[in-house]
Amino acid sequence: MFSCPKASRRLCKMLRDNFCTFILTHGRAGNVITYKTLKAEGYTGPLFLVVDNEDSQIEEYQNNFGKENVLIFDKLAISKTFDTADTFEDRRTIVYARNACFDLAKEKGYRYFLELDDDYTVFAQKYDNHGRLSERKPKSLDDVFEAFLQMLDSDSRILTVAMAQGGDFIGGLKSGNWKKPVMRKAMNTFFCDVTRRFDFLGRVNEDVNTYTVLGQRGNLLFSFRNFSITQKTTQKNKGGMTEQYLDAGTYVKSFYSVMMSPSCVKIAGLNSTHVRIHHQVSWENCVPKILNEKWKK
């Protein structure tokens, strides 16, 4: 499924030559799980760690991964270029790095890039295994990434394409998400094109803020449900945004999306091992639809 057809190998090479992967990380120089996972699952392309200039572990990152592979951006400067949705000075979130990646990719000479968090333990294909939802690791992540890039490159209106997440498959093959080839959201992993720049919005819950606000404007942001990532449990992996979540809680995190998209996002209880506050998107109110021709007058 994720191999490059012979007829489009030229396109695959073009995409691969113009593509790099970024791991967005902070305070975890000794524990960048995604780096190990990428290497274990066969990714061989250009790979950079994106670190902000307020990180106390910059030197440690450079020692561990090579100075040339650690890209540093000015966090305060990038904070002035987009809407954070608040007036706080606390910058312990990932949104600044997300927006900085467009500039970093351009500076390094790449048109396409992938943004990854630093805590992914598995990249895997999801499939129907005789009536049971199963997963398998790919032989080569290079082929997987090329498939996503072809989807991004196929339509100039697509802003970003993402992989699914574990929570998208609650209910297995009977879940609503499994019945959709693509979902109108994008979280965690972002394949992007520097020629289609967009801003991630809001200091917290930036991915939900972005796909709801931009989705309402008719922009296309997708998750492909056949391939997913697994990551460490939020609030249990030291560093990154863990301290922010512990300080503010998921109620505040989720309410940023309510503030930015009150017509389609609300606060709700997420039923898991322990019920916790989470955002809930009403897709009927969020994104434009294509009407069936039977309604044509």
mmCIF file of C-alpha atoms in Angstrom:
data_model
loop_
_atom_site.group_PDB
_atom_site.id
_atom_site.type_symbol
_atom_site.label_atom_id
_atom_site.label_comp_id
_atom_site.label_asym_id
_atom_site.label_seq_id
_atom_site.Cartn_x
_atom_site.Cartn_y
_atom_site.Cartn_z
ATOM 1 C CA MET A 1 0.000 0.000 0.000
ATOM 2 C CA PHE A 2 2.804 2.418 0.800
ATOM 3 C CA SER A 3 5.181 1.525 -2.035
ATOM 4 C CA CYS A 4 5.940 3.981 -4.798
ATOM 5 C CA PRO A 5 4.407 2.817 -8.138
ATOM 6 C CA LYS A 6 6.877 2.496 -10.996
ATOM 7 C CA ALA A 7 5.060 5.130 -13.047
ATOM 8 C CA SER A 8 5.439 7.733 -10.316
ATOM 9 C CA ARG A 9 8.998 7.028 -9.136
ATOM 10 C CA ARG A 10 10.136 10.303 -10.654
ATOM 11 C CA LEU A 11 7.551 12.129 -8.548
ATOM 12 C CA CYS A 12 8.619 10.155 -5.471
ATOM 13 C CA LYS A 13 12.253 11.147 -5.984
ATOM 14 C CA MET A 14 11.265 14.786 -6.481
ATOM 15 C CA LEU A 15 9.250 14.763 -3.279
ATOM 16 C CA ARG A 16 11.955 12.951 -1.319
ATOM 17 C CA ASP A 17 14.661 15.362 -2.462
ATOM 18 C CA ASN A 18 12.560 18.331 -1.327
ATOM 19 C CA PHE A 19 11.476 16.906 2.028
ATOM 20 C CA CYS A 20 12.775 16.838 5.600
ATOM 21 C CA THR A 21 11.455 15.783 8.990
ATOM 22 C CA PHE A 22 11.438 17.941 12.116
ATOM 23 C CA ILE A 23 11.148 16.628 15.675
ATOM 24 C CA LEU A 24 9.827 19.437 17.891
ATOM 25 C CA THR A 25 11.298 19.012 21.354
ATOM 26 C CA HIS A 26 11.977 20.854 24.606
ATOM 27 C CA GLY A 27 13.751 19.761 27.768
ATOM 28 C CA ARG A 28 14.150 16.138 26.677
ATOM 29 C CA ALA A 29 17.654 16.023 25.237
ATOM 30 C CA GLY A 30 18.247 12.631 26.798
ATOM 31 C CA ASN A 31 14.882 11.142 25.883
ATOM 32 C CA VAL A 32 13.816 11.974 22.307
ATOM 33 C CA ILE A 33 11.738 8.848 21.790
ATOM 34 C CA THR A 34 10.588 9.764 18.274
ATOM 35 C CA TYR A 35 14.180 9.883 17.011
ATOM 36 C CA LYS A 36 14.762 6.274 18.047
ATOM 37 C CA THR A 37 11.417 5.162 16.601
ATOM 38 C CA LEU A 38 12.070 6.813 13.231
ATOM 39 C CA LYS A 39 15.445 5.103 12.914
ATOM 40 C CA ALA A 40 14.063 1.734 14.034
ATOM 41 C CA GLU A 41 11.260 1.872 11.464
ATOM 42 C CA GLY A 42 13.467 2.726 8.502
ATOM 43 C CA TYR A 43 13.379 6.482 8.015
ATOM 44 C CA THR A 44 16.547 7.554 6.165
ATOM 45 C CA GLY A 45 15.784 11.124 5.082
ATOM 46 C CA PRO A 46 16.991 14.466 6.479
ATOM 47 C CA LEU A 47 16.101 14.743 10.163
ATOM 48 C CA PHE A 48 16.386 17.797 12.406
ATOM 49 C CA LEU A 49 15.539 18.553 16.021
ATOM 50 C CA VAL A 50 13.789 21.901 16.509
ATOM 51 C CA VAL A 51 14.674 23.567 19.802
ATOM 52 C CA ASP A 52 13.772 27.032 21.080
ATOM 53 C CA ASN A 53 16.350 29.498 22.419
ATOM 54 C CA GLU A 54 14.760 29.360 25.887
ATOM 55 C CA ASP A 55 15.602 25.662 26.345
ATOM 56 C CA SER A 56 18.297 25.097 28.983
ATOM 57 C CA GLN A 57 19.372 21.843 27.292
ATOM 58 C CA ILE A 58 20.479 23.233 23.906
ATOM 59 C CA GLU A 59 24.099 22.217 24.399
ATOM 60 C CA GLU A 60 23.053 18.747 25.476
ATOM 61 C CA TYR A 61 20.920 18.384 22.342
ATOM 62 C CA GLN A 62 23.870 19.434 20.195
ATOM 63 C CA ASN A 63 26.172 16.971 21.909
ATOM 64 C CA ASN A 64 23.699 14.114 21.539
ATOM 65 C CA PHE A 65 22.538 14.699 17.956
ATOM 66 C CA GLY A 66 25.178 16.875 16.330
ATOM 67 C CA LYS A 67 25.204 20.656 16.171
ATOM 68 C CA GLU A 68 24.242 20.662 12.496
ATOM 69 C CA ASN A 69 21.091 18.630 13.229
ATOM 70 C CA VAL A 70 19.740 20.915 15.979
ATOM 71 C CA LEU A 71 17.875 23.968 14.684
ATOM 72 C CA ILE A 72 17.285 26.804 17.144
ATOM 73 C CA PHE A 73 14.599 29.463 16.765
ATOM 74 C CA ASP A 74 13.778 32.657 18.651
ATOM 75 C CA LYS A 75 10.683 31.874 20.692
ATOM 76 C CA LEU A 76 9.830 35.441 21.681
ATOM 77 C CA ALA A 77 10.198 36.674 18.102
ATOM 78 C CA ILE A 78 7.904 34.001 16.634
ATOM 79 C CA SER A 79 5.325 34.683 19.383
ATOM 80 C CA LYS A 80 4.711 38.101 17.852
ATOM 81 C CA THR A 81 3.735 36.713 14.456
ATOM 82 C CA PHE A 82 0.467 34.886 15.254
ATOM 83 C CA ASP A 83 -2.591 34.980 17.528
ATOM 84 C CA THR A 84 -1.870 33.242 20.848
ATOM 85 C CA ALA A 85 -5.469 33.870 22.031
ATOM 86 C CA ASP A 86 -4.293 35.251 25.373
ATOM 87 C CA THR A 87 -1.998 37.843 26.937
ATOM 88 C CA PHE A 88 0.129 35.485 29.041
ATOM 89 C CA GLU A 89 3.925 35.479 28.936
ATOM 90 C CA ASP A 90 4.186 31.730 29.611
ATOM 91 C CA ARG A 91 5.650 30.188 26.442
ATOM 92 C CA ARG A 92 5.944 26.568 27.570
ATOM 93 C CA THR A 93 3.949 25.200 24.627
ATOM 94 C CA ILE A 94 4.677 23.734 21.200
ATOM 95 C CA VAL A 95 2.818 26.239 19.033
ATOM 96 C CA TYR A 96 5.865 28.495 18.657
ATOM 97 C CA ALA A 97 7.942 25.647 17.229
ATOM 98 C CA ARG A 98 5.092 24.606 14.939
ATOM 99 C CA ASN A 99 5.009 28.017 13.280
ATOM 100 C CA ALA A 100 8.792 28.367 13.216
ATOM 101 C CA CYS A 101 9.127 25.208 11.118
ATOM 102 C CA PHE A 102 7.933 26.994 7.977
ATOM 103 C CA ASP A 103 10.868 29.398 8.235
ATOM 104 C CA LEU A 104 13.335 26.656 9.163
ATOM 105 C CA ALA A 105 12.342 24.474 6.208
ATOM 106 C CA LYS A 106 12.715 27.402 3.834
ATOM 107 C CA GLU A 107 16.119 28.297 5.299
ATOM 108 C CA LYS A 108 17.315 24.713 4.845
ATOM 109 C CA GLY A 109 16.085 24.651 1.227
ATOM 110 C CA TYR A 110 13.166 22.221 1.580
ATOM 111 C CA ARG A 111 9.682 22.750 0.166
ATOM 112 C CA TYR A 112 7.965 19.948 2.100
ATOM 113 C CA PHE A 113 8.410 18.999 5.727
ATOM 114 C CA LEU A 114 6.894 16.877 8.476
ATOM 115 C CA GLU A 115 6.416 18.071 12.065
ATOM 116 C CA LEU A 116 6.558 15.407 14.777
ATOM 117 C CA ASP A 117 6.336 15.577 18.557
ATOM 118 C CA ASP A 118 9.198 13.940 20.454
ATOM 119 C CA ASP A 119 7.325 11.119 22.204
ATOM 120 C CA TYR A 120 6.155 8.664 19.498
ATOM 121 C CA THR A 121 6.747 5.008 20.298
ATOM 122 C CA VAL A 122 5.185 3.446 17.172
ATOM 123 C CA PHE A 123 4.290 4.332 13.582
ATOM 124 C CA ALA A 124 1.886 1.699 12.228
ATOM 125 C CA GLN A 125 -0.571 0.871 9.490
ATOM 126 C CA LYS A 126 -4.106 0.064 10.633
ATOM 127 C CA TYR A 127 -6.028 -2.627 8.754
ATOM 128 C CA ASP A 128 -9.048 -4.933 8.873
ATOM 129 C CA ASN A 129 -7.716 -8.308 9.961
ATOM 130 C CA HIS A 130 -10.682 -10.602 9.288
ATOM 131 C CA GLY A 131 -13.104 -8.442 11.238
ATOM 132 C CA ARG A 132 -10.620 -7.211 13.818
ATOM 133 C CA LEU A 133 -8.741 -3.918 13.780
ATOM 134 C CA SER A 134 -5.020 -4.676 13.774
ATOM 135 C CA GLU A 135 -1.794 -2.836 13.093
ATOM 136 C CA ARG A 136 1.604 -3.561 11.606
ATOM 137 C CA LYS A 137 4.793 -1.608 11.411
ATOM 138 C CA PRO A 138 5.933 -0.590 7.907
ATOM 139 C CA LYS A 139 9.019 -2.040 6.246
ATOM 140 C CA SER A 140 10.134 1.499 5.453
ATOM 141 C CA LEU A 141 8.843 4.804 6.759
ATOM 142 C CA ASP A 142 10.375 6.440 3.680
ATOM 143 C CA ASP A 143 7.655 4.867 1.529
ATOM 144 C CA VAL A 144 4.959 5.852 4.014
ATOM 145 C CA PHE A 145 6.060 9.469 4.101
ATOM 146 C CA GLU A 146 6.201 9.587 0.300
ATOM 147 C CA ALA A 147 2.587 8.388 0.146
ATOM 148 C CA PHE A 148 1.506 11.206 2.439
ATOM 149 C CA LEU A 149 3.496 13.706 0.392
ATOM 150 C CA GLN A 150 1.796 12.516 -2.796
ATOM 151 C CA MET A 151 -1.573 13.152 -1.163
ATOM 152 C CA LEU A 152 -0.445 16.634 -0.087
ATOM 153 C CA ASP A 153 0.996 17.358 -3.524
ATOM 154 C CA SER A 154 -2.093 16.107 -5.372
ATOM 155 C CA ASP A 155 -4.279 19.084 -4.497
ATOM 156 C CA SER A 156 -2.991 22.619 -4.037
ATOM 157 C CA ARG A 157 -5.907 23.396 -1.698
ATOM 158 C CA ILE A 158 -4.752 20.941 0.991
ATOM 159 C CA LEU A 159 -2.911 22.774 3.764
ATOM 160 C CA THR A 160 -1.752 19.755 5.719
ATOM 161 C CA VAL A 161 -2.156 15.990 6.026
ATOM 162 C CA ALA A 162 -1.724 14.119 9.314
ATOM 163 C CA MET A 163 -1.588 10.570 10.621
ATOM 164 C CA ALA A 164 -4.356 9.253 12.852
ATOM 165 C CA GLN A 165 -3.960 8.768 16.606
ATOM 166 C CA GLY A 166 -4.837 5.903 18.909
ATOM 167 C CA GLY A 167 -7.941 7.652 20.226
ATOM 168 C CA ASP A 168 -9.383 7.829 16.710
ATOM 169 C CA PHE A 169 -9.952 4.079 16.774
ATOM 170 C CA ILE A 170 -11.993 3.702 19.946
ATOM 171 C CA GLY A 171 -14.680 1.209 18.952
ATOM 172 C CA GLY A 172 -12.438 -0.593 16.473
ATOM 173 C CA LEU A 173 -13.882 -1.350 13.047
ATOM 174 C CA LYS A 174 -17.303 -0.201 14.245
ATOM 175 C CA SER A 175 -16.081 3.273 15.089
ATOM 176 C CA GLY A 176 -17.278 6.180 13.001
ATOM 177 C CA ASN A 177 -13.733 7.205 12.150
ATOM 178 C CA TRP A 178 -12.841 3.835 10.602
ATOM 179 C CA LYS A 179 -15.638 4.344 8.074
ATOM 180 C CA LYS A 180 -13.983 7.557 6.848
ATOM 181 C CA PRO A 181 -10.972 7.303 4.513
ATOM 182 C CA VAL A 182 -9.954 10.754 5.743
ATOM 183 C CA MET A 183 -11.023 12.875 8.713
ATOM 184 C CA ARG A 184 -11.423 16.656 8.579
ATOM 185 C CA LYS A 185 -8.896 17.303 11.301
ATOM 186 C CA ALA A 186 -5.120 17.277 11.738
ATOM 187 C CA MET A 187 -3.288 16.681 15.000
ATOM 188 C CA ASN A 188 0.216 15.826 16.210
ATOM 189 C CA THR A 189 1.820 15.006 12.849
ATOM 190 C CA PHE A 190 1.761 17.590 10.069
ATOM 191 C CA PHE A 191 2.965 17.189 6.471
ATOM 192 C CA CYS A 192 3.291 20.751 5.181
ATOM 193 C CA ASP A 193 4.313 22.756 2.121
ATOM 194 C CA VAL A 194 6.194 26.047 2.621
ATOM 195 C CA THR A 195 4.323 27.511 -0.366
ATOM 196 C CA ARG A 196 1.027 27.008 1.498
ATOM 197 C CA ARG A 197 1.974 28.581 4.774
ATOM 198 C CA PHE A 198 -0.619 28.880 7.541
ATOM 199 C CA ASP A 199 -0.417 29.825 11.216
ATOM 200 C CA PHE A 200 -1.103 27.455 14.067
ATOM 201 C CA LEU A 201 -3.351 29.397 16.432
ATOM 202 C CA GLY A 202 -3.605 29.729 20.207
ATOM 203 C CA ARG A 203 -0.969 29.201 22.863
ATOM 204 C CA VAL A 204 -2.605 25.952 23.998
ATOM 205 C CA ASN A 205 -4.542 23.269 22.065
ATOM 206 C CA GLU A 206 -3.097 24.736 18.898
ATOM 207 C CA ASP A 207 -3.933 21.797 16.639
ATOM 208 C CA VAL A 208 -7.674 21.813 17.440
ATOM 209 C CA ASN A 209 -7.790 25.622 17.304
ATOM 210 C CA THR A 210 -6.197 25.535 13.873
ATOM 211 C CA TYR A 211 -8.225 22.825 12.164
ATOM 212 C CA THR A 212 -11.526 24.245 13.448
ATOM 213 C CA VAL A 213 -10.820 27.908 12.621
ATOM 214 C CA LEU A 214 -9.277 27.174 9.229
ATOM 215 C CA GLY A 215 -11.804 24.434 8.524
ATOM 216 C CA GLN A 216 -14.658 26.903 8.956
ATOM 217 C CA ARG A 217 -13.011 29.066 6.308
ATOM 218 C CA GLY A 218 -13.075 26.213 3.813
ATOM 219 C CA ASN A 219 -9.454 25.153 4.135
ATOM 220 C CA LEU A 220 -8.588 21.456 3.873
ATOM 221 C CA LEU A 221 -6.793 19.781 6.779
ATOM 222 C CA PHE A 222 -6.949 15.994 6.811
ATOM 223 C CA SER A 223 -6.008 12.932 8.848
ATOM 224 C CA PHE A 224 -5.534 9.680 6.930
ATOM 225 C CA ARG A 225 -7.064 6.948 9.051
ATOM 226 C CA ASN A 226 -5.101 3.987 7.664
ATOM 227 C CA PHE A 227 -1.866 5.009 9.348
ATOM 228 C CA SER A 228 -1.347 6.120 12.936
ATOM 229 C CA ILE A 229 1.112 7.038 15.648
ATOM 230 C CA THR A 230 1.262 5.923 19.267
ATOM 231 C CA GLN A 231 2.743 8.256 21.853
ATOM 232 C CA LYS A 232 3.502 8.438 25.532
ATOM 233 C CA THR A 233 0.562 9.223 27.786
ATOM 234 C CA THR A 234 0.053 12.977 28.247
ATOM 235 C CA GLN A 235 1.220 14.274 31.632
ATOM 236 C CA LYS A 236 3.384 11.201 32.318
ATOM 237 C CA ASN A 237 6.429 11.994 30.182
ATOM 238 C CA LYS A 238 8.639 14.583 31.891
ATOM 239 C CA GLY A 239 9.568 17.659 29.853
ATOM 240 C CA GLY A 240 7.820 18.937 26.722
ATOM 241 C CA MET A 241 4.385 20.333 27.585
ATOM 242 C CA THR A 242 3.817 18.137 30.630
ATOM 243 C CA GLU A 243 4.356 20.972 33.116
ATOM 244 C CA GLN A 244 1.909 23.191 31.216
ATOM 245 C CA TYR A 245 -0.825 20.549 31.402
ATOM 246 C CA LEU A 246 -0.170 19.932 35.088
ATOM 247 C CA ASP A 247 -0.336 23.666 35.813
ATOM 248 C CA ALA A 248 -3.423 24.542 33.783
ATOM 249 C CA GLY A 249 -5.281 21.255 33.449
ATOM 250 C CA THR A 250 -7.177 19.971 30.411
ATOM 251 C CA TYR A 251 -10.156 22.257 31.085
ATOM 252 C CA VAL A 252 -8.133 25.384 30.302
ATOM 253 C CA LYS A 253 -6.432 23.604 27.408
ATOM 254 C CA SER A 254 -9.742 22.640 25.831
ATOM 255 C CA PHE A 255 -11.363 26.009 26.437
ATOM 256 C CA TYR A 256 -8.930 27.717 24.069
ATOM 257 C CA SER A 257 -10.727 25.927 21.235
ATOM 258 C CA VAL A 258 -14.117 27.005 22.588
ATOM 259 C CA MET A 259 -12.926 30.624 22.610
ATOM 260 C CA MET A 260 -11.685 30.418 19.046
ATOM 261 C CA SER A 261 -14.561 28.374 17.574
ATOM 262 C CA PRO A 262 -17.616 28.791 19.850
ATOM 263 C CA SER A 263 -20.034 27.832 17.060
ATOM 264 C CA CYS A 264 -18.689 24.288 16.790
ATOM 265 C CA VAL A 265 -16.584 23.422 19.876
ATOM 266 C CA LYS A 266 -17.738 22.804 23.425
ATOM 267 C CA ILE A 267 -16.377 21.363 26.664
ATOM 268 C CA ALA A 268 -17.341 17.760 27.386
ATOM 269 C CA GLY A 269 -16.332 14.822 29.545
ATOM 270 C CA LEU A 270 -14.022 12.325 27.858
ATOM 271 C CA ASN A 271 -14.766 8.799 29.017
ATOM 272 C CA SER A 272 -11.522 6.914 29.540
ATOM 273 C CA THR A 273 -10.006 5.198 32.571
ATOM 274 C CA HIS A 274 -10.753 8.387 34.468
ATOM 275 C CA VAL A 275 -13.301 10.864 33.126
ATOM 276 C CA ARG A 276 -11.559 14.106 32.210
ATOM 277 C CA ILE A 277 -12.541 17.363 30.593
ATOM 278 C CA HIS A 278 -11.924 17.544 26.860
ATOM 279 C CA HIS A 279 -13.025 19.459 23.771
ATOM 280 C CA GLN A 280 -15.832 18.162 21.552
ATOM 281 C CA VAL A 281 -16.206 19.303 17.944
ATOM 282 C CA SER A 282 -19.575 19.423 16.189
ATOM 283 C CA TRP A 283 -18.559 18.747 12.607
ATOM 284 C CA GLU A 284 -22.029 19.594 11.339
ATOM 285 C CA ASN A 285 -21.280 23.172 12.404
ATOM 286 C CA CYS A 286 -17.570 23.244 11.638
ATOM 287 C CA VAL A 287 -16.707 22.622 7.997
ATOM 288 C CA PRO A 288 -18.473 23.301 4.668
ATOM 289 C CA LYS A 289 -20.150 20.345 2.993
ATOM 290 C CA ILE A 290 -20.712 19.381 -0.633
ATOM 291 C CA LEU A 291 -24.451 19.073 -1.202
ATOM 292 C CA ASN A 292 -25.910 16.154 -3.122
ATOM 293 C CA GLU A 293 -27.005 17.094 -6.646
ATOM 294 C CA LYS A 294 -30.562 16.013 -5.808
ATOM 295 C CA TRP A 295 -30.994 19.342 -3.994
ATOM 296 C CA LYS A 296 -30.154 21.316 -7.125
ATOM 297 C CA LYS A 297 -32.985 23.604 -8.269
#
